Amino acid sequence: MATTRPRSSARLPDALRLAPLRGVPGWLAADVYLFNTLLLAPVAVAVALVSGDHNDLIRAAIISALFVPLQAWLGHFPGRYQRSWPIAWSLLRFAVVLAYVGTLSELVGGPAKPRASLFVPVVAAAAAVGVTQGAVVAAVASAIYLAPEAGRLGGTTQIAVRGIALAGVSILLAFATRSIVSALQSAARQVRTSAILDRRRTRQIAAIESIGRVLATSGPTPEMLDQVVGVLVGRFGYGLVSIYLADGALLRIGAQRGYSQPTTTFDGSVGVIGRVMRTHELAFVPDVRTDPDYVALDEAVVSEICAPLSVEGRFMGILNVESTSRQLDRTDRDLVAILSQRVSAAVALGQDRRALTERISVFNDLHRFTDAVNSSLDPKLLYPAVAEAVAGMVNAELVAITVLDRPSRRYLVAAGIGITSEAVGREIHPGEGMAGRAIRERATVIDEHFGRERYPASVRNEAAPDVPIGVGVPLLRGGVVIGAITIGRTTPLRPIEIEALELLAGHAALAISNAFLHVDVEELAIRDALTGLYNRRYFDETLERTLAARRRDRLTGAAPLSAVIFDLDHFGRFNKLHGHQVGDAVLRLFAEILQGRFRASDLVARLGGEEFIVILDGAPLADAQRIAEQVRGALGRHVVPGQEGEILHVTVSAGCTQLDEAEPTREALLRSADVALFMAKRAGRDRVVAA
């Protein structure tokens, strides 16, 4: 079994051992005392040979044989003594060297004994070991050398002069050697420190690059963030590492290592993390005991670095590092700061990618929505399509579409999701509910304390879900509020969803406006522009369809059908006397009387000029004659102002008839009504005649 040589506590300084002599064993170079003793032995032998005295050679060999083994034995002495009294032990070892040199100086070399030259390397070696050792050995060497000349110090012999010179040179040599060794040791320490820092920076750069590659692969996903904290723990030995991401006013944990019970959220009110949340500045706490904000989650933590994750002023979270084994230093602070920048960039990029993906999804949904609502201009199909599209885009439990009813100027529920069919057609007053508030304020409104008690009174009992969050978005077109979209959810809407709703509302408003225009165009095609009644074309087509249906169903005993033709008396002369503007006012007045006296199911039309007709489906001739008489009386009671303020009166004649089931045709019905009207005019006008 190989034995291990115990090492002396007094070794050559690191600066002197950087480049050891080739062929010198490491254990020998590590023992400065034995090394110096062995180097002096050949010098003693060489001096003996040069002196020419064989006895000197024998004495040199004997002296070396005594002191070298003694020095070697002391080098193997138990290490506890060396560690307990290091300076005393070092001086003991140098005492052996001095005794060796002193004996050689006295017994070897003849008359010209090499005293000074043998003491010089010993003093230099002692100074290299330490200041105390150098000073003591220099003093002792000088004393040994000067002792034989003590009686002659006052003389002028050359030996005395050399002795005094040796003492001064030894002292200067000791301090000079010590200074050189100290400088070498300092340089060596700096080199070692630089090497350590370089290696550390190399590892840090490699770790940063690896983190950058990880984040660039998939962005700041939970899996990727976990790999990042894994690198910090594995490569740098940080015991506790966590990454928190901003979620509104809170921080939520994204990844962590080392915590048995990590805190999942922070609100920014306490702790070093709270301070960073408030200030958005890096916090470096070398000793957590000295920081008043520190809150201990682990009693073993001694140091903490918390860096904000931010890009261009946008705060996105924090990177927190805590150490339980050592105090973190500025190098750690710089590393965490750099890493936080890398993570910040990755988080920002990930958020931007997610926002872009969401925006693309929104535009795709809007494209599908536009295709759906533009496929029909029929309000009965359009309004439910809008409600379904809104519910699909924002995952709402309740959706209601409120649309302006233009004839009445009221806002009515047109369609919805999560409401009963009875709610459709109910009026929503401005300022009432989410739709009413959006209509009144002409802007998007959000209520996070919504509930059934805040529903419009007209539909409060017709909406199934009781949702806590409500959103109202107005439908604006050409500066006019044509309706509103109401959203009810159990969870808050994200900003991208609000933006999507407002974009959708713009598309919905356009589609509804197009439906309005389509209705207007259709109305213009079938209605008289002056009176708003149906025109002759629509009347003929509708009457023909009605009569065709009666002919198909005449075996089932269809209800009677009557017709009334009205003709304003002497209207041509009235126009010439009072002007067409007054005449048009009379026509509009008579149209309003007709609309007020007949049912919505009755067909009321202007045949042309001053002639009007009404078809009463399901009414016998007597009812038609009675209602016609009411119309005649109502017109006679109305006063028409002339162009110069004069009071004018207008009368009307009417002819009534009932469809002959033996000849149920349009021509027969109108011919019979014309005959009755002719009879009324021949009888003096301003009367109703039935035929």
XYZ file of C-alpha atoms in Angstrom:
691
model
C 0.000 0.000 0.000
C 1.360 3.373 -0.936
C 1.897 5.875 1.824
C 1.004 9.540 1.658
C 3.557 12.038 2.768
C 2.210 14.547 5.298
C 2.654 18.086 4.105
C 4.196 20.841 6.165
C 2.018 23.774 7.108
C 4.730 26.125 5.843
C 4.792 25.644 2.109
C 6.296 27.675 -0.652
C 4.042 30.631 -1.473
C 1.768 30.060 -4.455
C 3.635 32.693 -6.430
C 6.856 30.645 -6.030
C 5.207 27.354 -6.881
C 3.577 28.395 -10.125
C 6.479 27.071 -12.179
C 8.239 24.308 -10.137
C 11.711 23.124 -11.130
C 11.663 20.290 -13.572
C 12.538 17.003 -11.900
C 11.841 18.245 -8.332
C 9.170 16.129 -6.642
C 6.062 18.002 -5.525
C 6.417 16.946 -1.870
C 9.966 18.312 -1.792
C 9.028 21.639 -3.427
C 6.224 21.981 -0.858
C 8.692 21.745 2.118
C 10.739 24.959 1.914
C 12.902 24.000 4.926
C 13.978 20.615 3.627
C 14.357 22.056 0.136
C 16.757 24.776 1.362
C 18.714 22.302 3.501
C 19.235 19.966 0.565
C 20.333 22.843 -1.690
C 22.979 23.899 0.850
C 24.523 20.412 1.072
C 26.058 20.459 -2.457
C 27.392 23.951 -1.758
C 29.157 22.673 1.394
C 30.640 19.727 -0.492
C 31.853 22.034 -3.291
C 33.489 24.375 -0.746
C 35.255 21.366 0.868
C 36.540 20.193 -2.483
C 37.857 23.633 -3.404
C 39.617 24.019 -0.041
C 41.754 20.977 -0.876
C 41.371 19.638 2.672
C 40.043 16.082 2.738
C 38.943 16.579 6.307
C 36.620 19.419 5.159
C 34.939 16.996 2.771
C 34.448 14.469 5.541
C 33.138 17.141 7.914
C 30.738 18.498 5.243
C 29.398 15.025 4.576
C 28.941 14.250 8.282
C 27.259 17.591 9.023
C 24.917 17.181 6.036
C 24.136 13.619 7.082
C 23.062 14.899 10.489
C 20.956 17.952 9.569
C 19.209 16.810 6.376
C 17.565 13.738 8.020
C 16.659 15.921 11.018
C 14.904 18.387 8.743
C 13.138 15.561 6.899
C 11.970 14.042 10.208
C 10.539 17.387 11.340
C 8.701 17.603 8.016
C 6.897 14.362 8.878
C 6.029 15.485 12.387
C 2.247 15.300 13.217
C 0.331 18.145 11.588
C -1.616 19.219 14.694
C 1.538 20.765 16.172
C 2.243 22.626 12.978
C -1.329 24.002 12.851
C -1.372 24.960 16.540
C 1.864 27.050 16.479
C 2.568 27.835 12.820
C 5.096 30.673 13.317
C 6.923 28.909 16.163
C 7.064 25.730 14.118
C 8.351 27.659 11.098
C 11.084 29.297 13.223
C 12.055 25.868 14.595
C 12.526 24.547 11.078
C 14.635 27.586 10.116
C 16.639 27.148 13.323
C 17.740 23.762 11.982
C 18.801 25.411 8.723
C 20.691 28.144 10.602
C 22.415 25.574 12.791
C 23.353 23.645 9.681
C 24.794 26.781 8.014
C 26.555 27.932 11.187
C 28.227 24.543 11.697
C 29.345 24.452 8.078
C 30.718 28.003 8.356
C 32.831 27.090 11.388
C 34.105 23.669 10.333
C 34.347 23.707 6.546
C 36.350 25.966 4.209
C 39.601 26.611 5.983
C 40.751 30.171 6.646
C 38.341 31.682 4.071
C 35.139 30.221 5.456
C 32.057 31.090 3.240
C 29.943 32.387 6.077
C 28.122 35.307 4.452
C 27.321 33.493 1.184
C 25.690 30.544 3.002
C 23.466 32.752 5.179
C 22.063 34.790 2.274
C 19.793 32.072 0.719
C 18.515 31.142 4.185
C 17.475 34.742 4.897
C 15.834 35.001 1.451
C 13.913 31.735 1.988
C 12.717 32.870 5.425
C 11.556 36.225 4.032
C 9.640 34.369 1.318
C 7.745 32.402 3.979
C 6.762 35.386 6.114
C 7.741 38.800 7.490
C 8.299 37.500 11.014
C 10.370 34.563 9.818
C 12.483 36.806 7.580
C 13.230 39.345 10.314
C 14.054 36.721 12.968
C 16.244 34.622 10.676
C 18.121 37.719 9.421
C 18.786 38.832 12.974
C 19.899 35.365 14.113
C 22.082 34.880 11.018
C 23.792 38.197 11.661
C 24.322 37.298 15.317
C 25.801 33.912 14.443
C 28.093 35.475 11.933
C 29.181 38.331 14.239
C 29.526 36.282 17.438
C 33.173 35.277 16.799
C 34.045 38.935 16.165
C 32.203 40.282 19.183
C 35.454 41.093 20.918
C 36.684 42.976 17.921
C 33.650 45.141 16.954
C 35.562 48.268 17.816
C 38.451 47.339 15.506
C 38.924 47.866 11.902
C 39.525 44.325 10.751
C 38.000 43.265 7.445
C 36.037 40.455 9.116
C 34.257 42.887 11.427
C 33.390 45.141 8.484
C 32.056 42.175 6.531
C 30.006 41.093 9.510
C 28.374 44.479 9.890
C 27.748 44.605 6.129
C 26.238 41.097 6.255
C 23.843 42.114 9.003
C 22.606 45.139 7.043
C 22.424 43.250 3.768
C 20.544 40.383 5.453
C 17.939 42.720 6.881
C 17.515 44.576 3.560
C 17.389 41.256 1.701
C 14.717 39.955 4.038
C 12.435 42.934 3.527
C 13.119 43.155 -0.204
C 12.414 39.447 -0.658
C 9.265 39.751 1.411
C 8.094 42.681 -0.714
C 8.762 40.792 -3.942
C 7.014 37.681 -2.648
C 4.061 39.731 -1.414
C 3.757 41.371 -4.815
C 3.969 37.983 -6.508
C 1.368 36.564 -4.135
C -0.963 39.523 -4.765
C -0.511 39.136 -8.508
C -1.163 35.410 -8.206
C -4.339 36.048 -6.226
C -5.511 38.534 -8.834
C -4.760 36.061 -11.587
C -6.670 33.341 -9.737
C -9.565 35.713 -9.057
C -9.634 36.807 -12.682
C -9.526 33.214 -13.828
C -12.374 32.319 -11.483
C -14.401 35.307 -12.667
C -13.669 34.475 -16.294
C -14.797 30.897 -15.785
C -17.872 32.145 -13.938
C -18.699 34.618 -16.679
C -18.201 31.921 -19.284
C -20.673 29.696 -17.450
C -23.052 32.623 -17.083
C -22.877 33.495 -20.774
C -23.433 29.852 -21.675
C -26.404 29.720 -19.306
C -27.835 32.958 -20.673
C -27.478 31.656 -24.221
C -29.159 28.397 -23.270
C -32.004 30.326 -21.628
C -32.310 32.497 -24.719
C -32.523 29.381 -26.913
C -35.157 27.855 -24.634
C -37.319 30.967 -24.669
C -36.884 31.531 -28.388
C -38.126 28.012 -29.113
C -41.667 28.266 -27.759
C -41.924 31.555 -25.891
C -42.764 31.998 -22.203
C -44.959 28.915 -21.802
C -45.131 27.305 -18.327
C -42.888 24.502 -19.577
C -40.295 26.910 -20.939
C -40.306 29.035 -17.779
C -39.760 25.882 -15.752
C -36.703 25.110 -17.871
C -35.386 28.630 -17.233
C -35.585 28.282 -13.452
C -34.083 24.818 -13.848
C -31.017 26.345 -15.528
C -30.624 28.887 -12.717
C -30.831 26.182 -10.078
C -28.723 23.607 -11.895
C -25.920 25.762 -13.284
C -25.607 28.460 -10.638
C -26.729 26.674 -7.527
C -29.435 29.178 -6.599
C -31.564 27.260 -4.157
C -34.839 29.179 -4.539
C -35.894 30.614 -7.900
C -39.331 31.783 -9.036
C -40.899 33.658 -11.949
C -44.186 35.511 -11.502
C -46.200 37.016 -14.361
C -48.522 40.013 -14.135
C -52.254 39.368 -14.245
C -53.948 42.718 -13.885
C -53.007 44.137 -10.477
C -51.704 40.756 -9.251
C -48.667 38.574 -9.857
C -49.342 34.895 -10.511
C -46.662 32.223 -10.330
C -45.344 31.038 -13.673
C -42.595 28.651 -12.529
C -40.559 27.918 -9.389
C -37.922 25.628 -7.934
C -36.964 24.957 -4.350
C -40.118 26.126 -2.547
C -42.122 23.470 -0.734
C -45.152 25.764 -0.410
C -44.747 28.626 -2.906
C -46.968 31.682 -2.788
C -49.189 31.566 -5.877
C -50.126 35.272 -6.021
C -48.782 38.637 -4.835
C -50.792 41.835 -4.588
C -47.784 44.136 -4.143
C -48.589 45.205 -0.584
C -45.695 43.544 1.307
C -42.250 42.033 0.861
C -39.344 42.733 -1.434
C -41.448 41.445 -4.335
C -44.154 43.945 -3.411
C -41.584 46.740 -3.486
C -40.459 45.732 -6.974
C -44.100 45.571 -8.098
C -44.613 49.142 -6.912
C -41.307 50.667 -8.070
C -40.506 48.451 -11.082
C -36.831 48.598 -10.013
C -34.412 45.755 -9.237
C -34.003 44.965 -5.519
C -30.600 43.590 -4.381
C -30.637 42.392 -0.762
C -27.245 40.858 0.196
C -28.425 40.283 3.778
C -32.179 39.854 4.244
C -31.845 40.650 7.948
C -31.074 44.268 7.112
C -34.020 44.852 4.743
C -37.167 46.159 6.457
C -39.434 44.964 3.624
C -38.251 41.363 3.653
C -40.901 38.785 4.603
C -39.486 35.332 5.361
C -41.069 32.409 3.550
C -38.045 30.248 4.309
C -36.052 30.942 7.481
C -32.871 29.635 5.834
C -32.766 32.423 3.208
C -29.801 34.769 3.661
C -29.857 36.811 0.449
C -32.324 37.828 -2.294
C -32.353 39.437 -5.741
C -35.693 40.435 -7.270
C -35.674 41.850 -10.816
C -38.691 43.275 -12.662
C -39.719 41.890 -16.040
C -40.457 44.964 -18.118
C -40.081 46.190 -21.683
C -40.494 49.866 -22.624
C -42.232 50.664 -19.374
C -44.652 47.716 -19.581
C -44.441 45.722 -16.332
C -44.954 42.011 -16.980
C -43.740 40.237 -13.832
C -40.645 39.499 -11.741
C -37.693 37.101 -11.568
C -36.852 36.303 -7.938
C -33.691 34.524 -6.710
C -33.017 33.616 -3.062
C -29.970 31.913 -1.577
C -29.744 29.777 1.528
C -26.050 28.786 1.293
C -24.192 32.052 0.667
C -24.627 35.762 0.317
C -25.316 36.807 -3.248
C -22.872 39.360 -4.658
C -22.845 41.978 -7.388
C -21.939 39.393 -9.981
C -25.140 37.548 -9.111
C -27.046 40.819 -9.265
C -25.684 41.577 -12.742
C -26.490 38.048 -13.891
C -30.082 38.201 -12.625
C -30.499 41.637 -14.235
C -29.345 40.274 -17.610
C -31.528 37.186 -17.267
C -34.534 39.327 -16.391
C -33.988 41.268 -19.610
C -33.930 38.034 -21.609
C -37.046 36.710 -19.887
C -38.746 40.109 -20.257
C -38.134 40.116 -23.993
C -39.461 36.567 -24.280
C -42.555 37.350 -22.188
C -43.234 40.504 -24.201
C -42.785 38.599 -27.439
C -45.082 35.865 -26.185
C -47.731 38.360 -25.162
C -47.465 40.117 -28.497
C -47.764 36.805 -30.305
C -50.777 35.848 -28.203
C -52.372 39.249 -28.800
C -51.700 38.923 -32.528
C -53.203 35.431 -32.544
C -56.257 36.678 -30.672
C -56.581 39.619 -33.050
C -56.353 37.314 -36.058
C -59.028 35.128 -34.481
C -61.202 38.199 -33.908
C -60.888 39.267 -37.530
C -61.675 35.737 -38.682
C -64.781 35.751 -36.476
C -65.744 39.159 -37.842
C -65.293 37.882 -41.376
C -67.589 34.930 -40.668
C -70.037 37.232 -38.917
C -70.085 39.626 -41.875
C -70.737 36.747 -44.266
C -73.574 35.510 -42.057
C -75.368 38.832 -41.572
C -74.887 39.974 -45.154
C -76.512 36.817 -46.460
C -79.953 38.148 -45.560
C -81.638 41.522 -45.468
C -84.716 40.133 -43.798
C -84.835 41.472 -40.210
C -86.506 38.266 -39.054
C -83.364 36.355 -40.042
C -80.800 39.087 -39.437
C -81.455 39.856 -35.769
C -81.195 36.218 -34.524
C -78.017 35.806 -36.609
C -76.442 38.809 -34.871
C -77.359 37.405 -31.435
C -75.886 33.985 -32.230
C -72.666 35.512 -33.609
C -72.164 37.667 -30.513
C -72.760 34.725 -28.160
C -70.247 32.643 -30.115
C -67.515 35.291 -30.135
C -67.547 36.170 -26.431
C -69.046 33.003 -24.889
C -71.884 34.951 -23.299
C -74.672 33.394 -21.267
C -77.062 36.196 -22.189
C -77.282 38.224 -25.405
C -80.036 40.650 -26.381
C -80.317 42.687 -29.580
C -82.305 45.909 -29.246
C -83.291 47.708 -32.464
C -84.983 51.015 -33.200
C -88.562 50.670 -34.469
C -88.596 53.615 -36.858
C -92.331 54.184 -37.225
C -92.832 54.434 -33.447
C -89.320 55.730 -32.626
C -89.127 53.182 -29.812
C -86.329 50.716 -29.021
C -87.604 47.139 -28.981
C -85.969 43.800 -28.181
C -85.508 42.164 -31.586
C -83.771 38.854 -30.720
C -81.663 37.227 -28.033
C -79.914 34.251 -26.475
C -80.903 33.302 -22.935
C -84.214 35.191 -23.063
C -87.752 33.920 -23.612
C -89.717 34.509 -26.799
C -92.065 36.763 -24.817
C -89.212 39.254 -24.352
C -89.016 39.889 -28.110
C -90.928 43.059 -28.945
C -90.672 44.525 -25.430
C -89.675 48.184 -25.221
C -86.324 49.273 -23.715
C -86.278 52.862 -22.543
C -83.027 54.889 -22.835
C -81.061 54.652 -19.584
C -82.746 51.389 -18.567
C -80.559 48.290 -18.361
C -77.293 47.848 -20.247
C -78.890 48.463 -23.652
C -80.687 51.588 -22.444
C -77.504 52.974 -20.885
C -75.505 52.320 -24.072
C -78.222 54.025 -26.133
C -78.326 57.036 -23.835
C -74.557 57.429 -23.471
C -73.767 56.441 -27.082
C -70.744 54.498 -25.785
C -69.826 51.063 -24.450
C -70.833 50.611 -20.798
C -69.654 47.877 -18.416
C -71.271 46.924 -15.108
C -69.383 44.409 -12.948
C -72.227 44.371 -10.409
C -74.963 43.570 -12.862
C -77.867 41.328 -11.891
C -81.560 40.668 -12.376
C -82.513 43.678 -10.289
C -80.784 45.880 -12.907
C -82.504 44.313 -15.904
C -85.033 46.529 -17.746
C -88.431 46.249 -16.088
C -90.097 45.065 -19.300
C -87.880 41.945 -19.549
C -86.836 41.388 -15.945
C -88.848 38.193 -15.693
C -88.144 37.050 -19.249
C -84.354 36.518 -18.982
C -83.326 33.086 -17.717
C -79.723 33.604 -16.479
C -78.930 35.949 -13.598
C -75.456 37.145 -14.652
C -73.194 39.372 -12.497
C -71.366 41.176 -15.330
C -73.131 43.185 -17.999
C -71.908 45.019 -21.103
C -73.857 47.314 -23.390
C -72.572 48.328 -26.829
C -74.473 50.896 -28.929
C -75.252 50.334 -32.604
C -74.327 53.621 -34.278
C -74.871 54.456 -37.916
C -74.612 57.905 -39.421
C -74.615 59.520 -35.973
C -77.917 57.811 -35.066
C -78.260 55.115 -32.392
C -80.247 52.401 -34.171
C -79.987 49.893 -31.320
C -77.690 48.188 -28.833
C -76.141 44.831 -27.979
C -76.433 43.564 -24.393
C -73.976 40.982 -23.050
C -74.332 39.083 -19.772
C -71.482 36.920 -18.420
C -70.259 35.348 -15.226
C -66.613 36.282 -15.935
C -65.146 39.690 -16.905
C -64.510 40.376 -20.573
C -60.898 40.782 -21.627
C -59.871 43.972 -23.482
C -59.604 42.053 -26.761
C -63.190 40.852 -26.296
C -64.432 44.394 -25.662
C -62.613 45.528 -28.790
C -64.113 42.628 -30.739
C -67.605 43.524 -29.515
C -67.222 47.124 -30.627
C -65.984 46.025 -34.044
C -68.844 43.554 -34.306
C -71.306 46.275 -33.289
C -70.041 48.389 -36.177
C -70.618 45.517 -38.633
C -74.010 44.761 -37.075
C -75.059 48.408 -37.316
C -74.107 48.411 -40.998
C -76.067 45.215 -41.628
C -79.137 46.546 -39.790
C -78.897 49.843 -41.679
C -78.779 47.883 -44.929
C -81.860 45.993 -43.808
C -83.548 49.314 -43.072
C -82.617 50.561 -46.545
C -83.885 47.344 -48.089
C -87.197 47.775 -46.288
C -87.326 51.402 -47.423
C -86.698 50.397 -51.027
C -89.365 47.748 -50.833
C -91.744 50.218 -49.276
C -91.023 52.742 -52.006
C -91.832 50.080 -54.578
C -95.229 49.276 -53.063
C -96.323 52.521 -51.385
C -97.508 55.868 -52.608
C -94.801 58.446 -51.981
C -97.243 61.225 -50.968
C -99.673 59.444 -48.652
C -97.682 56.396 -47.521
C -100.564 54.092 -48.521
C -100.071 51.113 -50.792
C -99.907 51.989 -54.484
C -102.039 50.613 -57.326
C -99.450 47.994 -58.328
C -99.213 46.495 -54.861
C -102.997 46.678 -54.472
C -103.676 44.756 -57.676
C -101.074 42.023 -56.854
C -102.257 41.611 -53.279
C -105.966 41.548 -54.163
C -105.316 38.997 -56.884
C -103.486 36.711 -54.411
C -106.287 37.133 -51.869
C -109.002 36.261 -54.379
C -107.011 33.303 -55.702
C -106.758 31.946 -52.170
C -110.525 32.419 -51.694
C -111.251 30.573 -54.920
C -109.151 27.658 -53.679
C -110.916 27.654 -50.317
C -114.486 28.615 -51.362
C -115.815 25.108 -50.602
C -114.817 25.616 -46.945
C -117.178 28.573 -46.504
C -114.830 31.574 -46.577
C -115.730 34.778 -44.694
C -117.207 37.659 -46.711
C -114.990 40.237 -48.411
C -116.056 43.839 -49.033
C -114.573 46.786 -50.915
C -114.976 50.565 -50.544
C -113.890 53.126 -53.146
C -113.496 56.727 -51.964
C -113.326 59.789 -54.220
C -112.727 63.327 -52.949
C -115.476 65.607 -54.212
C -114.521 68.250 -56.813
C -110.840 67.755 -56.021
C -109.626 68.966 -59.407
C -111.357 72.305 -58.967
C -110.086 72.439 -55.350
C -106.513 72.163 -56.582
C -106.969 74.936 -59.130
C -108.484 77.301 -56.574
C -106.145 76.649 -53.618
C -102.991 75.208 -55.156
C -101.388 71.802 -55.246
C -99.656 72.216 -51.857
C -102.997 72.545 -50.117
C -104.315 69.701 -52.250
C -101.417 67.457 -51.207
C -102.124 68.298 -47.561
C -105.746 67.162 -48.088
C -104.576 63.890 -49.617
C -102.238 63.223 -46.689
C -104.995 64.119 -44.206
C -107.441 61.703 -45.827
C -104.773 58.941 -45.830
C -104.277 59.404 -42.077
C -108.072 59.137 -41.553
C -108.165 55.882 -43.521
C -105.256 54.392 -41.568
C -106.918 55.385 -38.296
C -110.327 53.886 -39.145
C -109.349 50.576 -40.760
C -107.593 47.528 -39.338
C -103.959 46.664 -39.990
C -105.205 43.560 -41.791
C -107.279 45.625 -44.218
C -105.752 46.549 -47.560
C -105.765 50.363 -47.915
C -104.397 51.846 -51.155
C -104.395 54.967 -53.310
C -105.582 54.096 -56.793
C -104.455 57.409 -58.223
C -105.257 61.110 -58.015
C -108.016 61.631 -55.436
C -109.302 58.027 -55.567
C -108.676 55.526 -52.728
C -109.800 51.956 -52.113
C -110.069 49.671 -49.094
C -110.495 45.873 -49.079
C -112.005 44.490 -45.875
C -111.312 40.759 -45.732
C -113.798 39.038 -43.437
C -116.201 42.025 -43.222
C -119.768 42.014 -44.674
C -121.178 44.844 -46.745
C -122.975 46.421 -43.784
C -119.698 46.764 -41.828
C -117.980 48.260 -44.850
C -120.788 50.783 -45.324
C -120.736 51.710 -41.624
C -116.954 52.298 -41.521
C -117.093 54.251 -44.795
C -119.697 56.501 -43.280
C -117.372 57.105 -40.290
C -114.572 58.071 -42.666
C -116.851 60.480 -44.560
C -117.954 62.133 -41.335
C -114.402 62.416 -39.999
C -113.212 64.180 -43.162
C -116.147 66.562 -43.077
C -115.296 67.597 -39.530
C -111.668 68.397 -40.349
C -110.666 71.939 -41.224
C -108.053 72.491 -43.919
C -106.170 75.837 -43.781
C -105.717 77.616 -47.094
C -102.650 79.402 -48.353
C -103.876 82.722 -46.960
C -105.209 81.283 -43.696
C -108.797 80.793 -44.841
C -110.771 77.825 -43.514
C -111.469 75.124 -46.110
C -113.663 72.005 -46.015
C -113.439 68.899 -48.167
C -116.023 66.127 -48.641
C -115.790 62.598 -50.007
C -118.060 60.151 -51.747
C -117.841 56.372 -51.293
C -119.133 53.302 -53.033
C -119.350 49.980 -51.151
C -119.796 46.455 -52.435
C -119.357 42.840 -51.355
C -117.611 40.121 -53.352
C -120.025 37.993 -55.307
C -119.095 34.374 -54.624
C -120.615 33.457 -57.954
C -118.029 35.673 -59.684
C -115.093 36.122 -57.228
C -112.820 38.153 -59.506
C -111.001 41.420 -59.129
C -112.727 42.931 -62.163
C -116.187 42.075 -60.911
C -115.470 43.436 -57.427
C -114.045 46.757 -58.663
C -116.799 47.150 -61.279
C -119.464 46.768 -58.623
C -117.684 49.282 -56.321
C -117.371 51.779 -59.197
C -121.088 51.521 -59.841
C -121.819 52.287 -56.186
C -119.433 55.283 -56.273
C -121.089 56.597 -59.458
C -124.440 56.347 -57.746
C -123.137 58.363 -54.763
C -121.895 61.148 -57.042
C -125.133 61.239 -59.024
C -127.009 61.483 -55.726
C -125.223 64.727 -54.854
C -121.813 63.590 -53.485
C -120.673 63.644 -49.835
C -122.413 60.351 -49.197
C -121.909 56.543 -49.066
C -123.814 54.196 -51.391
C -123.781 50.388 -51.378
C -124.335 48.220 -54.413
